[in-house]
PDB file of C-alpha atoms and ligand atoms in Angstrom:
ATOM      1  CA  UNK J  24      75.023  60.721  86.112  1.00  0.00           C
ATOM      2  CA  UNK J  25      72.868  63.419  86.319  1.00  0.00           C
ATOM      3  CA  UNK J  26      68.810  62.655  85.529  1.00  0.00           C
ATOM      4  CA  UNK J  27      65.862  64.684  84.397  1.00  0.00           C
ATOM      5  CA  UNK J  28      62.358  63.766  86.360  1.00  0.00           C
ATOM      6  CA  UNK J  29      59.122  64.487  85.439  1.00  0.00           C
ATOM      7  CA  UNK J  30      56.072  65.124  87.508  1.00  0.00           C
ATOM      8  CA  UNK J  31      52.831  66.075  86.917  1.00  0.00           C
ATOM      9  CA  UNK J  32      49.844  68.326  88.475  1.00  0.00           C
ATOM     10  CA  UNK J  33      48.329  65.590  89.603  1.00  0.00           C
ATOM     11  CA  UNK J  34      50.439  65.108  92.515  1.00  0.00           C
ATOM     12  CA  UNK J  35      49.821  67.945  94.598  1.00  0.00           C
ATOM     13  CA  UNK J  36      50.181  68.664  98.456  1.00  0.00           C
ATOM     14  CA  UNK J  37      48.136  71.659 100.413  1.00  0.00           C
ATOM     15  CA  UNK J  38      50.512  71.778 103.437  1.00  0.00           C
ATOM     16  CA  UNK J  39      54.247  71.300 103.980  1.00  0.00           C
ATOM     17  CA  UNK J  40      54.508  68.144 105.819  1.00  0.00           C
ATOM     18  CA  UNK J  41      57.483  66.165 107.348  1.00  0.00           C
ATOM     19  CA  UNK J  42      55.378  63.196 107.008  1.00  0.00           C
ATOM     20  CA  UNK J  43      53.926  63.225 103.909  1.00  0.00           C
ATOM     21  CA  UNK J  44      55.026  59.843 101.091  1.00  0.00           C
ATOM     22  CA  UNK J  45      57.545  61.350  98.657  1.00  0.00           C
ATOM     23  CA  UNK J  46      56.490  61.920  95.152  1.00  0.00           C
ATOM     24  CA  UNK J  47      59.140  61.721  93.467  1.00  0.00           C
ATOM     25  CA  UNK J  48      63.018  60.691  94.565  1.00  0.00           C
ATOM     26  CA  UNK J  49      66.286  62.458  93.107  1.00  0.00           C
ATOM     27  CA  UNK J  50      69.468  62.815  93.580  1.00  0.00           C
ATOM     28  CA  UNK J  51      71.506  66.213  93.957  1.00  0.00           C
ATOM     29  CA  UNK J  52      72.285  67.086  90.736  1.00  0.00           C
ATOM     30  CA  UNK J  53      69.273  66.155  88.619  1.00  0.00           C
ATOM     31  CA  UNK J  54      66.879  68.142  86.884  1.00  0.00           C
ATOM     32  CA  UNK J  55      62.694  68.521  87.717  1.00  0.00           C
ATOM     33  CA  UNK J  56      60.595  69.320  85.022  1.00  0.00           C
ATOM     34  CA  UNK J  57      56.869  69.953  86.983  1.00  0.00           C
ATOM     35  CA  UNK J  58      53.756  70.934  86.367  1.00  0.00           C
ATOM     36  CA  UNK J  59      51.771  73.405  88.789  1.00  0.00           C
ATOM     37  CA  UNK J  60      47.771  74.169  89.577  1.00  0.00           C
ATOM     38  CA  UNK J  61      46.603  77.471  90.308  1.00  0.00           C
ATOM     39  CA  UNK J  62      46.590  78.959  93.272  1.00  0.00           C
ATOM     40  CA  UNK J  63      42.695  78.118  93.756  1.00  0.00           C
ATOM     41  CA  UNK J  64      43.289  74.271  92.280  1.00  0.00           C
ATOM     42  CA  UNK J  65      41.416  75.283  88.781  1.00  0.00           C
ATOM     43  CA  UNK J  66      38.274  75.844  90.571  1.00  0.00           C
ATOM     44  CA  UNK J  67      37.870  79.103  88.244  1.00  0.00           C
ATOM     45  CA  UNK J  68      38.143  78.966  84.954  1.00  0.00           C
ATOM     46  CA  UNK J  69      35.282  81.809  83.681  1.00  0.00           C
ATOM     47  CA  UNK J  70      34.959  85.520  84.520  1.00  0.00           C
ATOM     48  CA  UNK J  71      31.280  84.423  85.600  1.00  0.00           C
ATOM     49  CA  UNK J  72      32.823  81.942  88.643  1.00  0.00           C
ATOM     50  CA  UNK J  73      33.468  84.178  91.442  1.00  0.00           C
ATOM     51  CA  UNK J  74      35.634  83.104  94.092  1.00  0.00           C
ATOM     52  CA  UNK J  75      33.226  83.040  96.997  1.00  0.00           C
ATOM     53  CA  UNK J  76      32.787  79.954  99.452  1.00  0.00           C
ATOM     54  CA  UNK J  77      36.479  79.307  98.664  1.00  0.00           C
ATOM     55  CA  UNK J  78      38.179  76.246 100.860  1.00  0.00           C
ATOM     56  CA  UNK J  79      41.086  77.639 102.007  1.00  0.00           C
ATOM     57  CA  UNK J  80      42.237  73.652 103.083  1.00  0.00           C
ATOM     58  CA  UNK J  81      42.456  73.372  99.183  1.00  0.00           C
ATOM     59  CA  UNK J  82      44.005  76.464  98.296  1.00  0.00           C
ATOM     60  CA  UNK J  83      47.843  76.545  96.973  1.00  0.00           C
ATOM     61  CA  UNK J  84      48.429  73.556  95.721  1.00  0.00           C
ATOM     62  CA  UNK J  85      52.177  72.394  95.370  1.00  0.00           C
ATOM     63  CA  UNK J  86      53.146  69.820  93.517  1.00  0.00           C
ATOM     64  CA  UNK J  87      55.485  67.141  94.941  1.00  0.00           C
ATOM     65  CA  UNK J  88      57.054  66.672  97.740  1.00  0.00           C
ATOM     66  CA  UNK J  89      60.407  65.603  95.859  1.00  0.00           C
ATOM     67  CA  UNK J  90      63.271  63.459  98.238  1.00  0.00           C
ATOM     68  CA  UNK J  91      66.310  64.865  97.793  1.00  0.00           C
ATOM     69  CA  UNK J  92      68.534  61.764  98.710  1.00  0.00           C
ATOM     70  CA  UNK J  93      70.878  62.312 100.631  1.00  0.00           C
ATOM     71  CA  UNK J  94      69.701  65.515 102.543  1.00  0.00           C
ATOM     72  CA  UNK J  95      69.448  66.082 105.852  1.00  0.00           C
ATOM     73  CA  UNK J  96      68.838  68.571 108.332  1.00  0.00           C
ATOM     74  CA  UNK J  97      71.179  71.500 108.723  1.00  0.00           C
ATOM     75  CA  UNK J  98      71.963  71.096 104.952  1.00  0.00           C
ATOM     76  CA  UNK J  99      71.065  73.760 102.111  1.00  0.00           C
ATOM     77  CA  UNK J 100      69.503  73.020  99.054  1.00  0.00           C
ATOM     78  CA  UNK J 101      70.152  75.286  95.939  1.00  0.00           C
ATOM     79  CA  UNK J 102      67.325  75.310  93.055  1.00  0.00           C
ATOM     80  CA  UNK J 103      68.108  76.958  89.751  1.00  0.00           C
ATOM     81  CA  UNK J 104      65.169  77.869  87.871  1.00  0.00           C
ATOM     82  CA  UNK J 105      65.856  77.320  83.961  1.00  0.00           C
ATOM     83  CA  UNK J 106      62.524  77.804  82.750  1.00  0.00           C
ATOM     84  CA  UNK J 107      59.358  78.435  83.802  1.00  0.00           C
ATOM     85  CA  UNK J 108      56.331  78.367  81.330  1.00  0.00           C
ATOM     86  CA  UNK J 109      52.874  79.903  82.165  1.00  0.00           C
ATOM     87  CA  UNK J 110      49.137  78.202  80.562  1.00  0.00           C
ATOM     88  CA  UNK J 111      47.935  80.561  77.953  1.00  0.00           C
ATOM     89  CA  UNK J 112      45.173  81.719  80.084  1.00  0.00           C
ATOM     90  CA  UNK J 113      45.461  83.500  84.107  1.00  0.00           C
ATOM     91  CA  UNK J 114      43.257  84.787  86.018  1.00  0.00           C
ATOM     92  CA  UNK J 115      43.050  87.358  89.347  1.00  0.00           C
ATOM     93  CA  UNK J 116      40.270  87.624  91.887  1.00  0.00           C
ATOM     94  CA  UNK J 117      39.582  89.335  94.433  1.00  0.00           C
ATOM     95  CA  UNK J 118      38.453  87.436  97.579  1.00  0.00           C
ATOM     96  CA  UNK J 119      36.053  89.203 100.466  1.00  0.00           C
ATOM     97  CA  UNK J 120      37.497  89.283 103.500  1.00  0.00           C
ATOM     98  CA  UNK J 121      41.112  88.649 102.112  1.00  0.00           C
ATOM     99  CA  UNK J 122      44.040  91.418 100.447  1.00  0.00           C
ATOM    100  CA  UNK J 123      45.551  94.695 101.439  1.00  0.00           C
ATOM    101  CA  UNK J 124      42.374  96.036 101.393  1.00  0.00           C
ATOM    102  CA  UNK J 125      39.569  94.051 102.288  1.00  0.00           C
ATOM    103  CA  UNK J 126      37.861  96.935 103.897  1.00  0.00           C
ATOM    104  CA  UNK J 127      37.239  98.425 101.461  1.00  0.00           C
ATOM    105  CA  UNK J 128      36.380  95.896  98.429  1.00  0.00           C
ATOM    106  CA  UNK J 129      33.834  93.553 100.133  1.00  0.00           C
ATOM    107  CA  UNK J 130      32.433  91.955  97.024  1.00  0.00           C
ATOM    108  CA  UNK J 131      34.102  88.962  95.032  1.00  0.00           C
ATOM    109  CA  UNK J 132      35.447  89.615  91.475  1.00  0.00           C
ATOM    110  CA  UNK J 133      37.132  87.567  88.563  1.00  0.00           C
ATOM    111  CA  UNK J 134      39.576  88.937  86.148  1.00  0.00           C
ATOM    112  CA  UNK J 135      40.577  86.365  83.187  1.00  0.00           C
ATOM    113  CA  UNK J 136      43.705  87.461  81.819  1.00  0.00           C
ATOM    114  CA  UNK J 137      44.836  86.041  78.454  1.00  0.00           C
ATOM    115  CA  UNK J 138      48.528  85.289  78.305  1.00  0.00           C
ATOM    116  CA  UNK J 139      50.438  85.123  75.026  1.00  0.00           C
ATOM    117  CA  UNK J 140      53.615  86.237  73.354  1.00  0.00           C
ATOM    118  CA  UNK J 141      55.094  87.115  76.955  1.00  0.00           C
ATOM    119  CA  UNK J 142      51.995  89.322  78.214  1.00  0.00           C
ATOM    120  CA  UNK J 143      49.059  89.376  80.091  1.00  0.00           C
ATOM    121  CA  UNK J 144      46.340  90.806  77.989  1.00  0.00           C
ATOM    122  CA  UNK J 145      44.472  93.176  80.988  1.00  0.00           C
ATOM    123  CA  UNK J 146      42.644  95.447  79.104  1.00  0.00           C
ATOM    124  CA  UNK J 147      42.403  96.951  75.525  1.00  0.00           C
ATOM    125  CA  UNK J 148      45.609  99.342  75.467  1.00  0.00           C
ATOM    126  CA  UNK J 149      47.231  98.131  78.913  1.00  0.00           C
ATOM    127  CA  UNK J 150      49.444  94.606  78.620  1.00  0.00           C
ATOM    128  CA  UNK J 151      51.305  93.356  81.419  1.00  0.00           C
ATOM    129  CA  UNK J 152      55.337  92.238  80.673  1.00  0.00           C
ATOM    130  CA  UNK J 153      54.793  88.449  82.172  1.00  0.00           C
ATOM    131  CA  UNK J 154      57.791  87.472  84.747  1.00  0.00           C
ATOM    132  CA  UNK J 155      56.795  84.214  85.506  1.00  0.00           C
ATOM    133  CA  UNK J 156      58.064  82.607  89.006  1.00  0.00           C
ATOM    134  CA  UNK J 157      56.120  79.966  91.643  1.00  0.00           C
ATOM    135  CA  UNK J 158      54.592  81.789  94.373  1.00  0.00           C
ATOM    136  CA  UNK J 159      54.872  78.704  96.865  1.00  0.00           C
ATOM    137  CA  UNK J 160      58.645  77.219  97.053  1.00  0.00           C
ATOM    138  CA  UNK J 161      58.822  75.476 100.072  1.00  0.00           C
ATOM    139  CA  UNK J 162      60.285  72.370 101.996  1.00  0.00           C
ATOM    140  CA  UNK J 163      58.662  70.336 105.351  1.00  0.00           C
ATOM    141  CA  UNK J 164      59.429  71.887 108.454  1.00  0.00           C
ATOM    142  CA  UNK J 165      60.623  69.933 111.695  1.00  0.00           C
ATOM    143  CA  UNK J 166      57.707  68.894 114.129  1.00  0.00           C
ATOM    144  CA  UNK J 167      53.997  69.821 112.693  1.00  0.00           C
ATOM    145  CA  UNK J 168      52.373  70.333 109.567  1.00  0.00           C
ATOM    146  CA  UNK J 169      52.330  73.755 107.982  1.00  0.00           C
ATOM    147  CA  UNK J 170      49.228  75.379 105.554  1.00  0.00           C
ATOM    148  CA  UNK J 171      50.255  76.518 101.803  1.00  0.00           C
ATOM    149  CA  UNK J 172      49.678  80.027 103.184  1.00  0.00           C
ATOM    150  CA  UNK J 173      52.059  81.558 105.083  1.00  0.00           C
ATOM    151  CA  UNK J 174      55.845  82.059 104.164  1.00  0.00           C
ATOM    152  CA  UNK J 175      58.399  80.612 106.547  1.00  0.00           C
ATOM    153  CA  UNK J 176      61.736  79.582 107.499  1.00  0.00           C
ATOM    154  CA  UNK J 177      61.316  76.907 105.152  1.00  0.00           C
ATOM    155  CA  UNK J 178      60.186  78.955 102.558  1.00  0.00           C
ATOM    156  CA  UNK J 179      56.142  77.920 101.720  1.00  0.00           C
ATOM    157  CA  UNK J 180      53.941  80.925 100.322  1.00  0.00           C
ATOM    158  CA  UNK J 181      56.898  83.292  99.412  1.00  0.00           C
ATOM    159  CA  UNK J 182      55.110  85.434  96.581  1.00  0.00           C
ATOM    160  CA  UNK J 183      58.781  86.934  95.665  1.00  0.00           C
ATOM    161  CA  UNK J 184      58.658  88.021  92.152  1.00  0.00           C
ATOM    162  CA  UNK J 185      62.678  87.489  92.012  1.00  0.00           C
ATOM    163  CA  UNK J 186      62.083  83.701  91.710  1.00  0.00           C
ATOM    164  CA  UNK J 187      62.527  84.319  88.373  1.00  0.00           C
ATOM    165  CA  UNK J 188      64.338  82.014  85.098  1.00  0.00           C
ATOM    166  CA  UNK J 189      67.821  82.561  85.905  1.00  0.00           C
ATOM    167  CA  UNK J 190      67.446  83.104  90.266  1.00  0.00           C
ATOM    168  CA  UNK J 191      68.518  80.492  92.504  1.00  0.00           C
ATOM    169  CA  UNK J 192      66.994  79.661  95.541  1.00  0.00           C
ATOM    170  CA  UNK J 193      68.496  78.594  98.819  1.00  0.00           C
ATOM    171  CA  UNK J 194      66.173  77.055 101.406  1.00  0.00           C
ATOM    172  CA  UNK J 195      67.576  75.444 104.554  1.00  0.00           C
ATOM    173  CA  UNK J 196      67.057  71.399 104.905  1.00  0.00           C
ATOM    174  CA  UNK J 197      64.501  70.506 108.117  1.00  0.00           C
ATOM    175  CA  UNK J 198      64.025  67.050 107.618  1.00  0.00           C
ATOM    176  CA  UNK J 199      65.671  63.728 105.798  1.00  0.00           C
ATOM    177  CA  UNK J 200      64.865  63.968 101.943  1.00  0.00           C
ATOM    178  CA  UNK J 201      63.642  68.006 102.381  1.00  0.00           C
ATOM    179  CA  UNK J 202      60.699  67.359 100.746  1.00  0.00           C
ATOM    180  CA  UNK J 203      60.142  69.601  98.080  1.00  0.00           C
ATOM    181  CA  UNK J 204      57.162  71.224  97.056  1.00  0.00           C
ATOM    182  CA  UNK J 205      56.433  74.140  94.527  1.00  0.00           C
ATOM    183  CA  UNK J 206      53.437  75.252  92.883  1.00  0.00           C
ATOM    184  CA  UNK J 207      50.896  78.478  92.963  1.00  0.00           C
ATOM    185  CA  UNK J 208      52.742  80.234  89.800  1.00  0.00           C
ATOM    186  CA  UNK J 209      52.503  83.551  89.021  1.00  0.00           C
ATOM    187  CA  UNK J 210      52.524  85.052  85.787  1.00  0.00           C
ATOM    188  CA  UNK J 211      53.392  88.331  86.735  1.00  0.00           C
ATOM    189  CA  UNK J 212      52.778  90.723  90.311  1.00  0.00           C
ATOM    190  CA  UNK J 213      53.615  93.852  91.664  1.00  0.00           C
ATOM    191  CA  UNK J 214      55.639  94.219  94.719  1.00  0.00           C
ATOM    192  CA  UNK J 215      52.948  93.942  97.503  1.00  0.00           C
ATOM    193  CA  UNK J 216      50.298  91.803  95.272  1.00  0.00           C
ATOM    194  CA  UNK J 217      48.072  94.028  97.342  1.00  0.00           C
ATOM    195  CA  UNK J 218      44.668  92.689  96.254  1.00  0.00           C
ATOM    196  CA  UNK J 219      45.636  89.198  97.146  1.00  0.00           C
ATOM    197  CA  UNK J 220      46.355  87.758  93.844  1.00  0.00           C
ATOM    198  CA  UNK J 221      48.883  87.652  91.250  1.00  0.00           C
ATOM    199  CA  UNK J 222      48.240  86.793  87.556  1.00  0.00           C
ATOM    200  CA  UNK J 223      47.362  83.142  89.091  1.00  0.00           C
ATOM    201  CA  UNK J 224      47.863  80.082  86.103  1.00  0.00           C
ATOM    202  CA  UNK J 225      49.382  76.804  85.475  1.00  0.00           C
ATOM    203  CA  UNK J 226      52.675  76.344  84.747  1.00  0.00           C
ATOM    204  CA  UNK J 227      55.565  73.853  83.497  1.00  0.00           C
ATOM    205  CA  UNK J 228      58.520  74.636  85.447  1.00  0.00           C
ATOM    206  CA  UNK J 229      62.106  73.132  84.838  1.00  0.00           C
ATOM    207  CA  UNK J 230      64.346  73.189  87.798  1.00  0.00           C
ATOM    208  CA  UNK J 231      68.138  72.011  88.667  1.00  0.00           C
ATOM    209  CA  UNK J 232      68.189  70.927  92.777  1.00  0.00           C
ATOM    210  CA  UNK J 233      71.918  70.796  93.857  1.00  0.00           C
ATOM    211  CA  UNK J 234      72.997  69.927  97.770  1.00  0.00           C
ATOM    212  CA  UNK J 235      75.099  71.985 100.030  1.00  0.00           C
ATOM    213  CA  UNK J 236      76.165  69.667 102.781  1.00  0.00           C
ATOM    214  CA  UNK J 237      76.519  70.781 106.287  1.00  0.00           C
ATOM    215  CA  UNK J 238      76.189  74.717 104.978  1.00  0.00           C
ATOM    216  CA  UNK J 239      72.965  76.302 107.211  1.00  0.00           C
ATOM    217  CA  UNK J 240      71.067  79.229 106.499  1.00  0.00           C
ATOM    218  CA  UNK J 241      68.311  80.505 108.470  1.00  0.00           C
ATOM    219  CA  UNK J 242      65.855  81.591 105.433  1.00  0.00           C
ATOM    220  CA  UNK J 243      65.165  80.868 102.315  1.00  0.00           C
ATOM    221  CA  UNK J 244      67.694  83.189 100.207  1.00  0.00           C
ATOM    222  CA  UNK J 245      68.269  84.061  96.287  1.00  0.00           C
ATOM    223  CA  UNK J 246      70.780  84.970  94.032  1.00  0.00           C
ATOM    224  CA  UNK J 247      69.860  86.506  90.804  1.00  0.00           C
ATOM    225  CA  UNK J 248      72.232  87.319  87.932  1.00  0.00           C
ATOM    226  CA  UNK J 249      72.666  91.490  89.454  1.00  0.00           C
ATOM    227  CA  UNK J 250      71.744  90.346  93.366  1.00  0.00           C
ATOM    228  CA  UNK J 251      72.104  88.537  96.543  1.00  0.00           C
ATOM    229  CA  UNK J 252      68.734  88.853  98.252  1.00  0.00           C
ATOM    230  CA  UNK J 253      67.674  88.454 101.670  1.00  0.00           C
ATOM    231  CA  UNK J 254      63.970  87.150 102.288  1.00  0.00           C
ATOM    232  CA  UNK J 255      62.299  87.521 105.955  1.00  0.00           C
ATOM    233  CA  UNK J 256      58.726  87.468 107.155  1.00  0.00           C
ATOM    234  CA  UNK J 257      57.189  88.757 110.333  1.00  0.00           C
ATOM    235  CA  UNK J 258      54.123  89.729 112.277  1.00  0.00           C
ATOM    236  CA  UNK J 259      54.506  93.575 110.884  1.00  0.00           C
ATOM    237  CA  UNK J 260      56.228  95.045 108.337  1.00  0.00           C
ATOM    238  CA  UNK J 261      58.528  96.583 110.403  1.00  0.00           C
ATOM    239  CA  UNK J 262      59.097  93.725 111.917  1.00  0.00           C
ATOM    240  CA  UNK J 263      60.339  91.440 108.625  1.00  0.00           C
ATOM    241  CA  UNK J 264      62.318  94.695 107.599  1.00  0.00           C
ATOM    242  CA  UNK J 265      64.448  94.262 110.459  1.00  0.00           C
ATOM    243  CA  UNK J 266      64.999  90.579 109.633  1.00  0.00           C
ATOM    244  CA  UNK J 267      65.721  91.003 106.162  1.00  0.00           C
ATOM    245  CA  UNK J 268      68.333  93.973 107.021  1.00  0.00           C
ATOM    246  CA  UNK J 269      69.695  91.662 109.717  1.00  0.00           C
ATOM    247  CA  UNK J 270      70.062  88.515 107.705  1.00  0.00           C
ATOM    248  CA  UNK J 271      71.721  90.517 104.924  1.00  0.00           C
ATOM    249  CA  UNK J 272      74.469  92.169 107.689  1.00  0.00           C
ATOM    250  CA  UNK J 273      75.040  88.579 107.990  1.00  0.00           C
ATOM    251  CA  UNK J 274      75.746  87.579 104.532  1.00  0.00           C
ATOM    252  CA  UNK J 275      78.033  90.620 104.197  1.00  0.00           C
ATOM    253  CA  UNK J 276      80.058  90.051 107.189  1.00  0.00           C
ATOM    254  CA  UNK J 277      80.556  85.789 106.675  1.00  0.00           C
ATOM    255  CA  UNK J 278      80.412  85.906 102.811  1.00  0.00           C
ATOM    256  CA  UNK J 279      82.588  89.182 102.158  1.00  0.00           C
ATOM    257  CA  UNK J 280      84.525  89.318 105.501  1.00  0.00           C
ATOM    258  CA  UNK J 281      83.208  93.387 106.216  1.00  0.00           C
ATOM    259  CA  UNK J 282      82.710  94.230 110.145  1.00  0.00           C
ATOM    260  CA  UNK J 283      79.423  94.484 111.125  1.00  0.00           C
ATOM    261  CA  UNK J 284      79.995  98.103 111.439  1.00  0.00           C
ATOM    262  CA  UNK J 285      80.748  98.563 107.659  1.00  0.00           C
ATOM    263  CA  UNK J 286      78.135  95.976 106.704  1.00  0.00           C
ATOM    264  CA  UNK J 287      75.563  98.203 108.286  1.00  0.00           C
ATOM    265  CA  UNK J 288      77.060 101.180 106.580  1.00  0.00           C
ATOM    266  CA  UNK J 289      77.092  99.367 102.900  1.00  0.00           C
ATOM    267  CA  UNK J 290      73.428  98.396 103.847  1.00  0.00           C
ATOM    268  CA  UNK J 291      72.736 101.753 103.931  1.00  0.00           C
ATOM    269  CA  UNK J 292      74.673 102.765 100.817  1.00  0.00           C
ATOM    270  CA  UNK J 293      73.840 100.202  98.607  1.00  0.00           C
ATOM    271  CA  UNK J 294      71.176  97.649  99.445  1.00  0.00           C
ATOM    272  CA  UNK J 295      67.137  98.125  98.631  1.00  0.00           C
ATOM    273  CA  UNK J 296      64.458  96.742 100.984  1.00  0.00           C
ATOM    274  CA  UNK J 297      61.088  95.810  98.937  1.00  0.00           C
ATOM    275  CA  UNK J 298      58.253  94.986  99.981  1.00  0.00           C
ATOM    276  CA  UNK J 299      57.695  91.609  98.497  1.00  0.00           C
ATOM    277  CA  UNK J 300      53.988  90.901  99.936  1.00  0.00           C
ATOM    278  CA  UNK J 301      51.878  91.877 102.420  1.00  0.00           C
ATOM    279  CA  UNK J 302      48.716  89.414 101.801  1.00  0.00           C
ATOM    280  CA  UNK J 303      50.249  86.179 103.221  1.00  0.00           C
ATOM    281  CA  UNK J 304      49.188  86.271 107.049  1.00  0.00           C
ATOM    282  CA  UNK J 305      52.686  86.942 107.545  1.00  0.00           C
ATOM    283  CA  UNK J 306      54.323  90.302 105.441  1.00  0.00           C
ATOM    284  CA  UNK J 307      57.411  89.604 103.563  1.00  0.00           C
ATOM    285  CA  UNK J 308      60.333  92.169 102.659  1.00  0.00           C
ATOM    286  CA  UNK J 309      63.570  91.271 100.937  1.00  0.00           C
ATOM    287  CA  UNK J 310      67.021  93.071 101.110  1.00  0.00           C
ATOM    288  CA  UNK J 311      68.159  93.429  97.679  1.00  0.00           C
ATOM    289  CA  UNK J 312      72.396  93.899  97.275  1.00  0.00           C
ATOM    290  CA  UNK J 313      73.852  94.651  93.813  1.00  0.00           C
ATOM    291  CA  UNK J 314      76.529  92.338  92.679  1.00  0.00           C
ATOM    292  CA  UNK J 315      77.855  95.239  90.483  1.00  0.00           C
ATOM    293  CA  UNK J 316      79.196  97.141  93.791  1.00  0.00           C
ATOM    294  CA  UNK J 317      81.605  94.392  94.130  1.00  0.00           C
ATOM    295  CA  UNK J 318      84.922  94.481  91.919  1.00  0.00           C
TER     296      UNK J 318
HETATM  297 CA1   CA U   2      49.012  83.263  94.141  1.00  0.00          CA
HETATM  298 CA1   CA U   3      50.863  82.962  96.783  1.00  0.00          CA
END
C-alpha cells in the first residue's frame, strides 16, 4: 500500500553524503510531499541585503536525505514530479566573483521578484511565465562527501529547467537507501542562468519515487511528456556536449535497437543540445530527442 510522507524545510543537508542519518524512510512506490529553502538558506529576504560575505558551506540547501528501502547500488530510481509550488516571493542576486560573467559585474546586487498568478513580477511591463523545478536533485555518491554545488553522476546541482511538473527523473543508485535529497527551487531560468541565479524561492514539492531494480544508468536522465533527455557535465562545454551526445547514442541504440551508425545520424537529424548551465563549477548540456519522431 502505497504512502504519502511529509517533510519539512527544516531538515536540510548542504552536501550529498553516503553517511549522513536518513530523514525520512519510504518505500518504492510512495509519494513525498517536501518543502525546500532557497538557494542561499533565507539569508535574503530584502532588496537592501546584498549577498556579500556569503558561506558557500551553507549554500543549497536540500532537504532530506529520504531511504528508499530497498535500493541498492546499481539500481535506478525514477521520480515523477506532480507538483511543484513556489513561495509568493523570489529573489535573484548577483554574487562578486561568481556567474558567467563575473568580470565584468564585480559589485553585489539583489533583485526581489514577486511571484503570483504563475509569474514573476520583474519589472513594470516585463513578467516572467514561472516554470517551477528544484535546481539540486541529487542522491549520495559512493566513497566521500560531495558540496551542493556541482552537478554529478549522481545528479546534485543540476539547474535543468526540464525538471518540470510532469518530467521524470532517473538518477542511478550509489549507495543502500540512495539517499535522496532535493531542494534549491527555481521559479523560473533561462538556459545558461548566466548571472548565477535563477528566480531563487521556497517551494512545496510533491513527488512519486518508484525503483528500477538491477537497471543502471550512468547519469541522471529525464523524460518529459515530448522528450527523452540526456544530462552530462564536464570541465568545458565542449567537453559535457560530447557526453550528452554520447549518452544519448546510447539510449537510441539499447532503448530503440538503431546501430550506432544511424543513432549518430538521427542525432544529427533530430535531437537538440542546450545548454542547461554554465555557473555550476562544472557546465551542463542536455541532448534533447522528440518523442513525436517515433511512430
Ligand atoms: Ca539556484
Ligand atoms: Ca542551483
Amino acid at each position: 500500500m502505497a504512502r504519502t510522507h511529509l517533510l519539512g524545510r527544516d531538515k536540510v543537508v548542504y552536501t550529498m553524503d553516503p553517511k549522513a542519518q536518513p530523514a525520512l524512510r519510504i518505500s518504492p512506490g510512495d509519494t513525498v510531499v517536501l518543502e525546500t529553502r532557497d538557494a542561499l538558506d533565507n539569508v535574503i529576504a530584502r532588496a537592501d541585503q546584498l549577498p556579500v560575505d556569503i558561506d558557500f558551506s551553507h549554500v543549497l540547501p536540500a532537504t532530506g536525505p529520504i531511504y528508499i528501502e530497498g535500493a541498492e547500488p546499481g539500481d535506478t530510481l525514477e521520480i515523477l514530479f506532480q507538483e511543484i509550488t513556489p513561495a509568493a516571493k523570489g529573489l535573484s542576486v548577483i554574487i562578486p566573483n561568481f556567474g558567467f560573467l563575473a568580470a565584468e559585474f564585480p559589485n553585489p546586487y539583489t533583485k526581489i521578484i514577486p511571484l503570483r498568478e504563475g509569474f514573476g513580477d520583474f519589472a513594470p511591463g516585463i513578467r516572467i511565465p514561472l516554470r517551477p523545478f528544484p535546481g539540486v536533485v541529487g542522491v549520495a555518491p559512493a566513497g566521500e562527501p560531495v558540496a551542493n554545488i556541482p552537478p554529478g553522476d549522481y545528479g546534485g546541482n543540476l539547474d535543468n529547467k526540464d525538471i518540470v511538473v510532469g518530467t521524470t527523473l532517473l538518477l542511478p543508485v550509489f549507495v543502500p537507501g540512495a539517499l535522496l535529497a532535493i531542494g534549491d527551487c527555481h521559479a523560473a531560468q533561462g538556459d545558461g542562468e548566466v548571472c548565477g541565479t535563477a528566480i531563487e524561492c521556497d517551494a512545496t514539492i510533491t513527488m512519486q519515487i518508484n525503483l528500477h531494480k538491477a537497471e543502471h544508468i550512468p547519469r541522471p536522465r529525464l523524460e518529459t511528456p515530448t522528450a527523452y533527455i540526456t544530462i552530462a557535465y564536464g570541465k568545458t562545454l565542449e567537453e559535457a556536449t560530447k557526453q550528452a551526445l554520447l549518452d544519448m547514442i546510447d539510449y537510441l541504440q539499447t532503448e530503440k535497437g538503431l546501430s550506432r551508425e544511424d543513432a549518430y545520424i538521427l542525432c544529427s537529424l533530430a535531437v537538440d543540445l542546450r545548454i542547461t548551465q554554465l555557473v555550476d563549477v562544472l557546465p551542463a548540456v542536455r541532448a534533447v530527442l522528440p518523442k513525436a519522431i517515433f511512430m
